[in-house]
Coordinates of C-alpha atoms in Angstrom, one line a residue:
M1 CA -29.7 16.4 13.0
P2 CA -29.3 13.6 10.4
E3 CA -27.4 10.7 11.7
N4 CA -24.2 9.8 10.0
T5 CA -24.8 6.1 10.3
V6 CA -26.5 3.5 8.3
S7 CA -28.1 0.2 9.1
C8 CA -28.9 -2.9 7.1
G9 CA -32.6 -3.8 7.0
C10 CA -34.5 -3.4 10.3
C11 CA -31.9 -4.9 12.6
G12 CA -29.1 -2.4 11.9
E13 CA -26.4 -5.1 11.3
S14 CA -24.9 -6.6 8.3
Q15 CA -25.5 -10.3 7.5
A16 CA -21.8 -11.1 8.1
S17 CA -21.9 -9.4 11.5
Q18 CA -25.1 -11.3 12.4
K19 CA -23.5 -14.6 11.4
L20 CA -20.4 -13.9 13.4
G21 CA -22.5 -12.9 16.4
K22 CA -24.4 -16.2 16.2
Q23 CA -21.2 -18.2 16.0
L24 CA -19.8 -16.3 19.0
T25 CA -22.9 -17.2 21.0
L26 CA -22.6 -20.8 20.0
A27 CA -18.9 -20.8 21.0
L28 CA -19.6 -19.3 24.4
V29 CA -22.6 -21.7 25.2
G30 CA -20.8 -24.8 23.8
G31 CA -17.5 -23.9 25.5
T32 CA -19.3 -23.4 28.8
L33 CA -20.9 -26.8 28.6
V34 CA -17.6 -28.5 27.7
L35 CA -15.8 -26.6 30.5
N36 CA -18.6 -27.7 32.9
S37 CA -18.0 -31.3 31.9
Y38 CA -14.3 -31.0 32.7
I39 CA -15.0 -29.4 36.0
L40 CA -17.5 -32.1 37.0
A41 CA -15.2 -34.9 35.9
T42 CA -11.9 -33.5 37.2
I43 CA -12.8 -31.6 40.4
F44 CA -15.7 -33.7 41.7
G45 CA -14.6 -37.0 40.2
E46 CA -16.7 -40.0 41.3
S47 CA -19.0 -37.9 43.4
V48 CA -20.8 -36.9 40.2
D49 CA -22.5 -39.3 37.9
K50 CA -20.3 -39.9 34.8
H51 CA -23.3 -39.7 32.6
V52 CA -24.0 -36.2 33.8
A53 CA -20.5 -35.0 32.9
D54 CA -20.6 -36.8 29.6
F55 CA -24.1 -35.4 28.8
S56 CA -22.8 -31.8 29.3
A57 CA -19.9 -32.5 27.0
I58 CA -22.1 -34.1 24.3
I59 CA -24.5 -31.1 24.2
G60 CA -21.5 -28.7 24.1
T61 CA -19.8 -30.7 21.3
L62 CA -23.0 -30.8 19.2
I63 CA -23.4 -27.0 19.6
L64 CA -19.8 -26.3 18.8
G65 CA -19.6 -28.8 15.9
F66 CA -22.8 -27.8 14.1
P67 CA -21.4 -24.8 12.2
I68 CA -18.2 -26.7 11.3
F69 CA -20.2 -29.7 10.2
S70 CA -22.6 -27.6 8.1
S71 CA -19.7 -25.8 6.4
A72 CA -18.1 -29.1 5.6
V73 CA -21.3 -30.4 4.0
K74 CA -21.7 -27.2 2.0
D75 CA -18.1 -27.5 0.8
L76 CA -18.6 -31.2 -0.3
L77 CA -21.8 -30.3 -2.1
K78 CA -19.9 -27.7 -4.1
G79 CA -17.1 -30.2 -4.9
R80 CA -14.6 -28.5 -2.6
V81 CA -12.5 -30.0 0.2
Y82 CA -11.1 -27.7 2.8
M83 CA -10.1 -27.8 6.5
N84 CA -13.7 -28.2 7.8
E85 CA -13.8 -31.8 6.6
L86 CA -10.7 -32.7 8.6
V87 CA -12.1 -31.1 11.7
T88 CA -15.4 -32.8 11.3
L89 CA -13.7 -36.2 10.9
A90 CA -11.6 -35.5 14.0
I91 CA -14.7 -34.6 16.1
I92 CA -16.6 -37.6 14.8
A93 CA -13.7 -39.9 15.6
A94 CA -13.4 -38.6 19.2
F95 CA -17.1 -38.8 19.6
A96 CA -17.1 -42.4 18.4
N97 CA -14.4 -43.2 20.9
Q98 CA -16.6 -41.7 23.6
E99 CA -14.0 -38.9 24.2
Y100 CA -16.7 -36.3 24.4
R101 CA -14.7 -33.7 26.2
T102 CA -11.9 -34.0 23.7
A103 CA -14.3 -33.6 20.8
G104 CA -15.8 -30.6 22.5
A105 CA -12.4 -28.9 23.2
V106 CA -11.4 -29.5 19.6
G107 CA -14.6 -28.1 18.3
F108 CA -14.3 -25.0 20.6
F109 CA -10.7 -24.1 19.5
M110 CA -11.5 -24.7 15.9
L111 CA -14.7 -22.6 16.0
V112 CA -12.8 -19.7 17.7
T113 CA -10.1 -19.9 15.1
I114 CA -12.6 -19.7 12.3
M115 CA -14.2 -16.7 13.9
I116 CA -10.9 -14.9 14.3
E117 CA -10.1 -15.7 10.7
K118 CA -13.3 -14.3 9.4
R119 CA -13.1 -11.2 11.6
T120 CA -9.5 -10.4 10.9
A121 CA -8.4 -11.9 7.5
I122 CA -11.5 -11.2 5.5
G123 CA -11.8 -7.4 5.8
A124 CA -14.1 -6.6 2.8
E125 CA -17.3 -6.5 4.9
A126 CA -15.7 -4.3 7.6
S127 CA -14.2 -2.0 5.0
I128 CA -17.4 -1.5 3.2
E129 CA -19.4 -1.0 6.4
S130 CA -17.0 1.6 7.6
L131 CA -17.3 3.4 4.2
I132 CA -21.1 3.2 4.2
R133 CA -21.2 4.7 7.7
L134 CA -19.5 7.8 6.4
T135 CA -22.6 8.7 4.3
P136 CA -25.6 10.0 6.4
T137 CA -28.9 8.3 6.0
R138 CA -30.9 11.5 6.0
A139 CA -30.4 14.8 4.1
R140 CA -31.9 18.3 4.3
R141 CA -33.2 19.1 0.8
L142 CA -34.2 22.7 0.0
T143 CA -37.5 23.2 -1.7
A144 CA -38.2 25.9 -4.4
A145 CA -39.4 28.1 -1.6
G146 CA -36.1 27.7 0.3
Q147 CA -37.6 25.5 3.0
E148 CA -35.8 22.5 4.5
E149 CA -37.3 19.1 4.1
D150 CA -35.9 16.0 5.8
I151 CA -35.6 13.1 3.4
D152 CA -33.8 9.8 2.9
V153 CA -30.5 10.2 1.1
S154 CA -31.7 7.6 -1.4
D155 CA -34.3 10.2 -2.5
L156 CA -31.7 12.8 -3.5
R157 CA -31.5 13.4 -7.2
V158 CA -28.9 15.1 -9.4
G159 CA -29.7 18.8 -9.4
D160 CA -31.2 18.9 -5.9
I161 CA -29.9 21.4 -3.4
F162 CA -29.3 20.3 0.2
R163 CA -28.0 22.0 3.3
V164 CA -25.2 20.7 5.5
R165 CA -24.5 22.1 9.0
P166 CA -21.2 22.1 10.9
G167 CA -20.3 18.6 12.2
E168 CA -22.3 16.7 9.6
N169 CA -21.2 14.6 6.6
F170 CA -22.1 15.4 3.0
P171 CA -24.7 13.0 1.7
A172 CA -23.6 13.2 -2.0
D173 CA -21.0 14.6 -4.3
A174 CA -22.0 18.2 -4.9
R175 CA -21.0 21.7 -5.9
V176 CA -21.2 24.5 -3.3
V177 CA -23.9 27.0 -4.0
T178 CA -23.7 29.2 -1.0
G179 CA -21.5 29.4 2.2
T180 CA -17.9 28.8 3.1
S181 CA -16.5 26.1 5.4
T182 CA -13.6 23.9 6.1
V183 CA -14.0 20.2 5.1
N184 CA -12.2 17.2 6.4
Q185 CA -11.5 14.9 3.3
A186 CA -9.1 12.6 5.1
T187 CA -11.5 9.6 4.8
I188 CA -11.1 9.7 1.0
T189 CA -7.9 11.5 0.2
G190 CA -5.7 10.6 3.3
E191 CA -4.9 14.4 3.7
S192 CA -4.1 15.3 7.3
L193 CA -5.3 18.9 7.0
P194 CA -8.8 20.1 6.3
V195 CA -9.5 21.9 3.0
D196 CA -11.3 25.3 2.7
K197 CA -14.4 25.2 0.5
A198 CA -16.3 28.1 -1.0
K199 CA -18.8 28.8 -3.8
D200 CA -18.3 26.6 -6.9
D201 CA -15.9 24.2 -5.1
E202 CA -16.7 20.5 -5.3
V203 CA -17.4 18.5 -2.1
Y204 CA -17.7 14.7 -1.8
A205 CA -20.0 12.2 -0.1
G206 CA -18.8 11.0 3.2
T207 CA -16.5 14.0 3.9
Q208 CA -17.2 16.1 7.0
N209 CA -18.2 19.7 7.1
L210 CA -16.4 21.3 10.0
T211 CA -17.0 25.0 10.5
G212 CA -19.8 26.7 8.5
A213 CA -23.3 25.9 7.0
M214 CA -23.3 25.2 3.3
D215 CA -25.8 24.7 0.5
A216 CA -24.7 22.5 -2.3
K217 CA -26.1 21.2 -5.6
V218 CA -26.0 17.4 -6.1
L219 CA -23.7 16.2 -8.9
R220 CA -23.6 12.5 -8.2
V221 CA -25.5 10.2 -5.9
G222 CA -25.2 6.6 -4.7
E223 CA -22.7 4.4 -6.4
D224 CA -21.7 7.2 -8.8
T225 CA -20.2 9.3 -6.0
T226 CA -16.5 9.2 -5.3
L227 CA -17.2 7.3 -2.1
G228 CA -19.2 4.8 -4.1
K229 CA -16.3 4.3 -6.5
V230 CA -14.0 3.8 -3.5
K231 CA -16.3 1.1 -2.1
D232 CA -16.5 -0.7 -5.5
L233 CA -12.7 -0.6 -5.8
I234 CA -12.3 -2.2 -2.4
V235 CA -14.8 -4.9 -3.2
S236 CA -13.2 -5.7 -6.6
A237 CA -9.7 -5.6 -5.1
E238 CA -10.5 -8.0 -2.3
K239 CA -12.3 -10.4 -4.6
T240 CA -9.1 -10.7 -6.8
R241 CA -6.7 -13.5 -6.0
L242 CA -3.0 -13.4 -6.2
P243 CA -1.2 -16.1 -8.3
F244 CA -0.1 -17.8 -5.2
M245 CA -3.6 -17.8 -3.8
R246 CA -4.8 -19.4 -7.0
M247 CA -2.1 -22.0 -6.7
I248 CA -3.2 -22.9 -3.2
D249 CA -6.8 -23.3 -4.5
Q250 CA -5.5 -25.6 -7.3
Y251 CA -3.8 -28.0 -4.9
A252 CA -6.3 -27.8 -2.1
G253 CA -8.1 -30.8 -3.5
Y254 CA -5.0 -33.0 -3.0
Y255 CA -4.2 -31.8 0.5
T256 CA -7.1 -33.4 2.4
P257 CA -6.8 -36.9 0.7
T258 CA -3.0 -36.8 1.5
V259 CA -3.8 -36.0 5.2
L260 CA -6.4 -38.8 5.3
M261 CA -3.8 -41.2 4.0
L262 CA -1.3 -40.1 6.7
A263 CA -4.1 -40.6 9.4
A264 CA -4.8 -44.0 8.0
L265 CA -1.1 -45.0 8.2
V266 CA -1.0 -43.8 11.8
W267 CA -4.0 -45.8 12.7
I268 CA -2.7 -49.0 10.9
S269 CA 0.7 -48.7 12.6
T270 CA -0.4 -47.6 16.1
T271 CA -4.2 -48.2 16.4
D272 CA -4.1 -45.1 18.6
L273 CA -7.2 -43.1 17.8
D274 CA -6.0 -40.1 19.8
R275 CA -3.0 -39.8 17.5
V276 CA -5.2 -40.0 14.4
I277 CA -7.5 -37.3 15.8
A278 CA -4.4 -35.1 16.6
V279 CA -3.1 -35.6 13.0
L280 CA -6.4 -34.6 11.5
V281 CA -6.6 -31.5 13.7
V282 CA -3.0 -30.2 13.5
S283 CA -3.0 -30.7 9.7
C284 CA -5.8 -28.2 9.2
P285 CA -4.3 -25.6 6.9
C286 CA -6.0 -22.6 8.4
A287 CA -2.7 -20.7 8.8
L288 CA -1.8 -21.4 5.2
I289 CA -5.2 -20.3 3.9
V290 CA -5.1 -16.9 5.7
A291 CA -1.4 -16.3 5.1
T292 CA -1.7 -14.4 1.9
P293 CA -5.3 -12.9 2.2
S294 CA -4.6 -11.4 5.6
A295 CA -1.5 -9.7 4.4
V296 CA -3.3 -8.4 1.3
V297 CA -6.2 -7.0 3.3
A298 CA -3.8 -5.3 5.8
A299 CA -1.9 -3.7 2.9
L300 CA -5.1 -2.6 1.2
A301 CA -6.2 -1.0 4.5
A302 CA -2.9 0.8 4.9
A303 CA -3.0 2.1 1.3
A304 CA -6.6 3.2 1.5
R305 CA -5.9 5.2 4.7
L306 CA -3.4 7.3 2.7
G307 CA -5.8 7.8 -0.2
M308 CA -4.4 5.1 -2.4
L309 CA -7.0 2.8 -4.0
I310 CA -5.6 -0.4 -5.5
K311 CA -8.0 -1.7 -8.1
D312 CA -6.5 -5.2 -8.4
V313 CA -4.6 -6.9 -5.6
T314 CA -2.2 -8.5 -8.2
H315 CA -0.7 -5.0 -8.5
I316 CA 0.5 -5.2 -4.9
E317 CA 2.7 -8.1 -6.0
L318 CA 3.6 -6.3 -9.2
A319 CA 4.6 -3.0 -7.6
A320 CA 7.3 -4.9 -5.6
R321 CA 9.1 -5.7 -8.9
V322 CA 9.0 -2.2 -10.5
K323 CA 12.3 -1.3 -12.1
A324 CA 11.5 2.0 -13.8
V325 CA 9.1 4.9 -13.0
V326 CA 7.9 7.3 -15.6
F327 CA 6.4 10.7 -14.6
D328 CA 4.4 13.1 -16.6
K329 CA 5.5 16.7 -15.9
T330 CA 2.6 19.1 -15.9
G331 CA 0.2 18.4 -13.0
T332 CA 2.4 15.5 -11.7
L333 CA 6.0 16.6 -11.0
T334 CA 4.7 20.2 -11.2
E335 CA 1.5 21.6 -9.8
G336 CA 0.1 22.7 -13.2
I337 CA -0.1 26.2 -11.7
L338 CA 2.0 29.0 -13.0
E339 CA 4.1 31.2 -10.6
V340 CA 5.9 34.4 -11.3
A341 CA 9.6 33.6 -11.4
R342 CA 11.1 36.9 -12.4
L343 CA 10.1 40.6 -12.9
Q344 CA 12.4 42.5 -15.2
P345 CA 11.5 46.2 -15.6
V346 CA 13.4 48.6 -18.0
D347 CA 15.6 51.3 -16.6
G348 CA 13.6 53.9 -14.7
V349 CA 10.6 51.6 -13.9
E350 CA 10.1 50.2 -10.4
L351 CA 9.3 46.5 -9.8
A352 CA 6.1 47.5 -8.0
D353 CA 5.0 49.7 -10.9
L354 CA 5.6 46.9 -13.5
L355 CA 3.6 44.5 -11.4
K356 CA 0.8 47.0 -10.7
V357 CA 0.3 47.8 -14.4
A358 CA 0.4 44.1 -15.4
T359 CA -2.0 43.0 -12.6
S360 CA -4.4 45.9 -13.3
T361 CA -4.5 45.0 -17.0
E362 CA -5.0 41.3 -16.3
C363 CA -7.4 41.8 -13.4
H364 CA -10.5 40.4 -15.2
S365 CA -8.7 37.5 -16.9
N366 CA -9.0 33.9 -15.7
H367 CA -5.8 32.8 -17.6
P368 CA -3.2 31.1 -15.3
T369 CA -0.8 33.9 -16.1
A370 CA -3.2 36.5 -14.6
T371 CA -3.8 34.3 -11.6
A372 CA -0.1 34.0 -10.9
M373 CA 0.3 37.8 -11.1
R374 CA -2.6 38.5 -8.8
K375 CA -1.1 36.0 -6.3
L376 CA 2.2 37.8 -6.3
A377 CA 0.6 41.2 -6.0
R378 CA -1.3 40.1 -2.9
E379 CA 1.9 38.7 -1.3
A380 CA 3.7 42.0 -2.2
D381 CA 0.8 44.1 -1.0
V382 CA 0.5 45.7 -4.4
T383 CA -3.0 47.0 -5.2
W384 CA -4.4 47.0 -8.7
E385 CA -7.0 49.3 -10.4
D386 CA -10.2 48.5 -12.3
P387 CA -9.8 49.3 -16.0
E388 CA -12.2 51.6 -17.9
S389 CA -12.3 49.0 -20.8
Y390 CA -11.0 45.5 -21.2
E391 CA -10.3 43.2 -24.1
E392 CA -8.8 39.8 -24.2
V393 CA -7.1 38.8 -27.5
P394 CA -7.1 34.9 -27.5
G395 CA -3.6 33.4 -27.8
K396 CA -1.9 36.8 -27.8
G397 CA -2.6 38.9 -24.7
V398 CA -4.9 41.4 -22.9
Q399 CA -5.3 45.1 -23.3
A400 CA -7.1 47.6 -21.0
S401 CA -7.6 51.4 -20.7
F402 CA -6.8 53.5 -17.7
D403 CA -7.5 57.3 -17.9
G404 CA -7.2 57.1 -21.7
A405 CA -3.9 55.2 -21.7
V406 CA -3.9 51.7 -23.3
C407 CA -2.0 49.1 -21.4
R408 CA -1.1 45.7 -22.9
V409 CA 0.2 42.4 -21.4
G410 CA 1.1 39.6 -23.8
R411 CA 3.5 38.1 -26.3
K412 CA 6.3 40.1 -27.8
T413 CA 5.1 39.3 -31.3
W414 CA 1.7 40.7 -30.5
L415 CA 3.1 44.0 -29.1
A416 CA 5.0 44.3 -32.4
E417 CA 1.8 43.8 -34.3
C418 CA 0.3 46.7 -32.2
G419 CA 3.1 48.9 -33.5
L420 CA 5.4 48.9 -30.4
D421 CA 9.2 48.8 -30.8
V422 CA 10.4 45.5 -29.4
A423 CA 13.9 45.6 -30.9
A424 CA 15.5 46.1 -27.5
F425 CA 14.1 42.8 -26.3
D426 CA 15.2 40.6 -29.3
H427 CA 17.9 38.8 -27.4
V428 CA 16.2 38.4 -24.0
E429 CA 15.2 34.8 -24.6
D430 CA 18.8 33.8 -25.5
D431 CA 19.7 34.3 -21.9
E432 CA 20.0 30.8 -20.2
S433 CA 18.5 32.1 -17.0
V434 CA 15.2 32.7 -18.7
Q435 CA 15.0 29.8 -21.1
A436 CA 13.0 27.7 -18.7
M437 CA 10.4 30.5 -18.3
S438 CA 7.3 31.7 -20.3
L439 CA 7.7 35.4 -20.9
V440 CA 5.0 38.1 -21.1
Y441 CA 5.7 41.7 -21.9
V442 CA 4.0 44.7 -20.2
A443 CA 3.4 48.0 -22.1
K444 CA 1.8 51.3 -21.2
G445 CA 0.9 53.4 -24.2
D446 CA 3.8 53.2 -26.6
L447 CA 6.4 52.3 -23.9
I448 CA 7.3 48.7 -23.0
L449 CA 7.8 48.7 -19.2
G450 CA 9.5 45.3 -19.0
W451 CA 8.7 41.6 -19.0
I452 CA 7.6 39.0 -16.5
G453 CA 8.8 35.4 -16.5
L454 CA 6.5 32.7 -15.3
R455 CA 7.0 29.0 -14.8
D456 CA 5.2 26.0 -13.4
A457 CA 5.9 25.5 -9.7
V458 CA 7.5 22.2 -8.9
R459 CA 5.2 20.1 -6.7
P460 CA 6.3 20.0 -3.0
G461 CA 7.7 16.6 -2.1
A462 CA 8.6 15.8 -5.7
A463 CA 12.4 15.8 -5.1
E464 CA 11.9 13.9 -1.9
A465 CA 9.8 11.2 -3.7
I466 CA 12.5 10.8 -6.3
R467 CA 15.2 10.5 -3.6
E468 CA 13.1 7.9 -1.8
L469 CA 12.7 5.9 -5.0
G470 CA 16.5 5.8 -5.3
D471 CA 16.8 4.6 -1.7
L472 CA 14.5 1.7 -2.7
G473 CA 16.9 0.8 -5.5
I474 CA 14.9 2.3 -8.3
E475 CA 17.5 4.4 -10.1
K476 CA 15.7 4.6 -13.5
T477 CA 13.3 7.5 -13.2
Y478 CA 12.1 9.3 -16.3
M479 CA 10.0 12.4 -17.1
V480 CA 8.0 12.9 -20.3
T481 CA 6.5 16.2 -21.3
G482 CA 5.2 18.2 -24.2
D483 CA 7.1 21.3 -23.1
N484 CA 10.3 22.4 -24.7
E485 CA 13.8 21.2 -23.9
S486 CA 14.8 24.1 -21.6
V487 CA 11.7 23.8 -19.4
A488 CA 12.0 20.0 -19.2
K489 CA 15.7 20.3 -18.2
D490 CA 14.9 22.8 -15.5
V491 CA 12.3 20.7 -13.9
C492 CA 14.4 17.6 -14.2
D493 CA 17.4 19.3 -12.5
K494 CA 15.2 20.5 -9.6
V495 CA 13.5 17.1 -8.8
G496 CA 16.4 14.8 -9.6
V497 CA 14.8 12.7 -12.3
S498 CA 17.6 10.6 -14.0
S499 CA 16.4 11.3 -17.6
Y500 CA 13.7 13.1 -19.5
R501 CA 12.0 13.3 -22.9
A502 CA 10.8 16.7 -24.1
G503 CA 8.4 17.7 -26.8
C504 CA 6.3 14.4 -26.4
L505 CA 2.9 14.1 -27.9
P506 CA 0.5 11.7 -26.1
H507 CA 1.2 8.8 -28.5
E508 CA 4.9 9.4 -28.1
K509 CA 4.6 9.0 -24.3
V510 CA 2.9 5.7 -24.9
A511 CA 5.7 4.6 -27.3
F512 CA 8.3 5.6 -24.7
V513 CA 6.6 3.4 -22.1
E514 CA 6.3 0.5 -24.5
N515 CA 10.0 0.8 -25.5
L516 CA 10.9 0.5 -21.8
R517 CA 8.7 -2.6 -21.4
A518 CA 10.2 -4.1 -24.5
R519 CA 13.6 -3.9 -22.9
G520 CA 12.3 -6.0 -20.0
E521 CA 11.7 -3.2 -17.6
L522 CA 8.6 -3.4 -15.3
V523 CA 7.3 0.2 -15.7
A524 CA 5.1 2.3 -13.4
F525 CA 3.6 5.4 -15.0
I526 CA 2.6 8.4 -12.9
G527 CA 0.1 10.9 -14.4
D528 CA -2.8 13.1 -13.6
G529 CA -5.3 10.5 -14.8
V530 CA -7.1 12.8 -17.3
N531 CA -4.5 13.8 -20.0
D532 CA -2.3 10.8 -19.4
A533 CA -4.9 7.9 -19.7
P534 CA -3.0 6.3 -22.7
G535 CA 0.3 6.3 -20.7
L536 CA -1.4 4.9 -17.6
A537 CA -3.0 2.1 -19.6
A538 CA 0.2 1.3 -21.5
S539 CA 2.3 0.7 -18.4
D540 CA 2.5 -2.3 -16.1
I541 CA 1.2 -0.2 -13.2
G542 CA -0.5 3.2 -13.8
V543 CA -0.9 5.6 -10.9
A544 CA -3.4 8.4 -11.4
M545 CA -2.8 11.3 -9.1
G546 CA -5.5 13.7 -7.9
A547 CA -8.1 11.1 -8.8
I548 CA -10.8 12.3 -6.4
G549 CA -14.0 12.7 -8.5
S550 CA -12.3 11.6 -11.7
D551 CA -13.9 8.8 -13.6
V552 CA -11.1 8.7 -16.1
A553 CA -8.5 8.2 -13.4
V554 CA -10.4 5.3 -11.8
H555 CA -10.9 3.5 -15.1
S556 CA -7.5 4.0 -16.7
A557 CA -5.1 3.5 -13.8
S558 CA -4.1 0.5 -11.7
V559 CA -3.9 2.7 -8.6
A560 CA -6.0 5.8 -8.0
L561 CA -4.2 8.3 -5.8
M562 CA -6.9 10.5 -4.2
N563 CA -4.4 13.3 -3.4
N564 CA -1.3 14.8 -5.0
D565 CA 1.4 13.8 -2.6
L566 CA 4.1 12.2 -4.6
R567 CA 5.6 10.6 -1.5
R568 CA 2.8 8.0 -1.8
I569 CA 4.6 6.5 -4.8
P570 CA 7.7 5.2 -3.0
F571 CA 5.5 4.2 -0.1
L572 CA 3.3 2.1 -2.4
I573 CA 6.4 0.3 -3.7
W574 CA 7.8 -0.2 -0.1
L575 CA 4.4 -1.4 1.0
S576 CA 4.2 -4.0 -1.8
R577 CA 7.6 -5.3 -0.9
K578 CA 6.7 -5.4 2.8
A579 CA 3.5 -7.2 2.0
R580 CA 5.3 -9.8 -0.1
S581 CA 7.8 -10.3 2.7
V582 CA 5.0 -10.8 5.3
M583 CA 3.3 -13.3 2.9
K584 CA 6.5 -15.4 2.8
Q585 CA 6.8 -15.2 6.6
N586 CA 3.2 -16.3 7.1
L587 CA 3.6 -19.2 4.7
T588 CA 6.8 -20.3 6.6
I589 CA 4.9 -20.0 9.9
G590 CA 1.9 -22.0 8.6
L591 CA 4.1 -24.7 7.1
A592 CA 6.2 -25.0 10.2
F593 CA 3.2 -25.5 12.5
I594 CA 1.8 -28.1 10.2
I595 CA 5.0 -30.1 9.6
I596 CA 6.2 -30.0 13.2
G597 CA 2.7 -30.6 14.6
L598 CA 2.2 -33.6 12.3
Y599 CA 5.4 -35.2 13.4
L600 CA 4.6 -34.6 17.1
A601 CA 1.1 -35.9 16.6
M602 CA 2.2 -39.0 14.9
V603 CA 4.7 -39.9 17.6
G604 CA 2.1 -39.3 20.3
V605 CA 3.6 -36.2 21.9
V606 CA 0.6 -33.9 20.9
T607 CA -2.9 -34.8 22.2
P608 CA -6.0 -33.8 20.2
V609 CA -6.7 -30.9 22.5
L610 CA -3.1 -29.6 22.3
A611 CA -3.3 -30.1 18.5
A612 CA -6.3 -27.8 18.5
V613 CA -4.4 -25.2 20.6
L614 CA -1.4 -25.4 18.3
H615 CA -3.6 -24.9 15.3
A616 CA -5.2 -21.9 16.8
A617 CA -1.8 -20.5 17.8
G618 CA -0.4 -20.8 14.3
T619 CA -3.4 -19.0 12.8
I620 CA -3.4 -16.2 15.4
I621 CA 0.4 -15.7 15.0
T622 CA -0.1 -15.5 11.2
L623 CA -3.0 -12.9 11.5
F624 CA -1.1 -10.8 14.0
N625 CA 2.0 -10.8 11.7
S626 CA -0.2 -9.5 8.9
A627 CA -1.8 -6.9 11.1
R628 CA 1.5 -5.1 11.5
L629 CA 1.0 -3.8 7.9
V630 CA -2.2 -2.0 8.9
R631 CA -0.3 0.7 10.8
A632 CA 2.2 1.2 7.9
G633 CA 2.4 4.8 6.8
E634 CA 0.8 6.4 9.9
D635 CA 3.6 8.9 10.0
M636 CA 2.6 10.2 6.6
I637 CA -0.9 11.3 7.6

């Protein structure tokens, strides 16, 4: 069975994981040597040669300080000044003062802090690795003779046919050729329930086949797969920096010189080297540096788990300030799938007979109207017959023959063209109860049996999503559609949108969005990502629904929603506001530790070792505060 794992090179670990592992080893070895020095000096005292205890601390300090010192040199060579330089100076000062154990303790706590920061705050590597592991490294490609051959996934090409057995992950985006199964797509779409797949359905790389064996034809491989696009979005999102993060970078060059001036003043006024070392250690801005990135990564992880891919992290900050939300109708607030809303037979005709004639006539049609009729017939346990002849008249209707009788389903005007008397139905569409429907008429021979009203089904959760937006204080919700006034009003009333614009062409939707923005509104546009690309691009934040496998959605929208759950929209806004709040909390925590720690260090209350502990505590509290966001939205899965 092909393994659903991937390794990097011959060692099976990423370079980042290898580096972190080496630093952990150094921290354990160095920390043990420093601790050994404390034990020798404290417990055994004068019974142990002082040089033996000092030698253990010196070796431990050199081991602990090497990665910090090398990072400081690299920063200086690149013209950057960060916290590593302050820590290096503190260790050198303690070393010069022959306080080897103090230097080692400072080095240990600082190295542990750096490792925690890299492991927790910088999540790009872990996110990418977890995505890569979803794709198997091997695949079963079928030869022309139908034989299986075990190959590397990298050898798959578009057009190849591969076989996937129950419990295995799909190696590429593909279309099912044979077999039926249930597929778990949660890793990409965030859907809690598996999806049934059969012939001609599309499956995606990294999703898991649960129940049956399937053969599928490759559509996309490697970075072109949906999973590949997801990975690229995470990489690009985590490389983007928020305005506040860029501001910190801008002033970072002034921070270290300022701290060095404070340390110099402390030395001049007190000549106490321990205070100077404590000032250098406690002023390291590690908590400030991770304050914003850690919250951003946690928010990205929470969003991705629910199938929301944020292309640019600046949109996390932007979504918190949204004042107006514009929805497309078809395929967004509605499912884009017709449903039978009403059956109206003439006197003397039964409902079941009207549905049976209509479904039998339309049984070979792929039109959404025919699909809706067949669905209702199955639910009502009404069987249909196979016609002797069948003809589809584009844009007008369908006619079929049964035992010599011609049956027609279509527009009233077409039935009139066929010579049928439609005068009795002239005022049907004036009835307010049917104005929101699309009507088709059913005729058998020269007799019209009645009409069937169809309408687009409102998407489940649409009304709840609009209500949740209102709870968030977003009262301005709009719907734009190309449908007529009556259809638009019907959908608007059902979902609770505050206003709508009917009869909109694509360029008019764009103009509507631009007018809102011109009035000072920060606008989010929600569309299906294919027909609504102009609107998505024109808004401040464009959210493309059902974006799985859609290149247009990924490129035109700010946020790609891999499923069709509209409740993700208010969650996105809530998450962005929560992330902004956590960022402010983190910055407050970081500043508080630095300011209070600096004061206590300058007055001699905080020792260098205690300063290192305080520094680590501030960073860890900041990271744990951000980590709360990771679990956000778990109740929606």
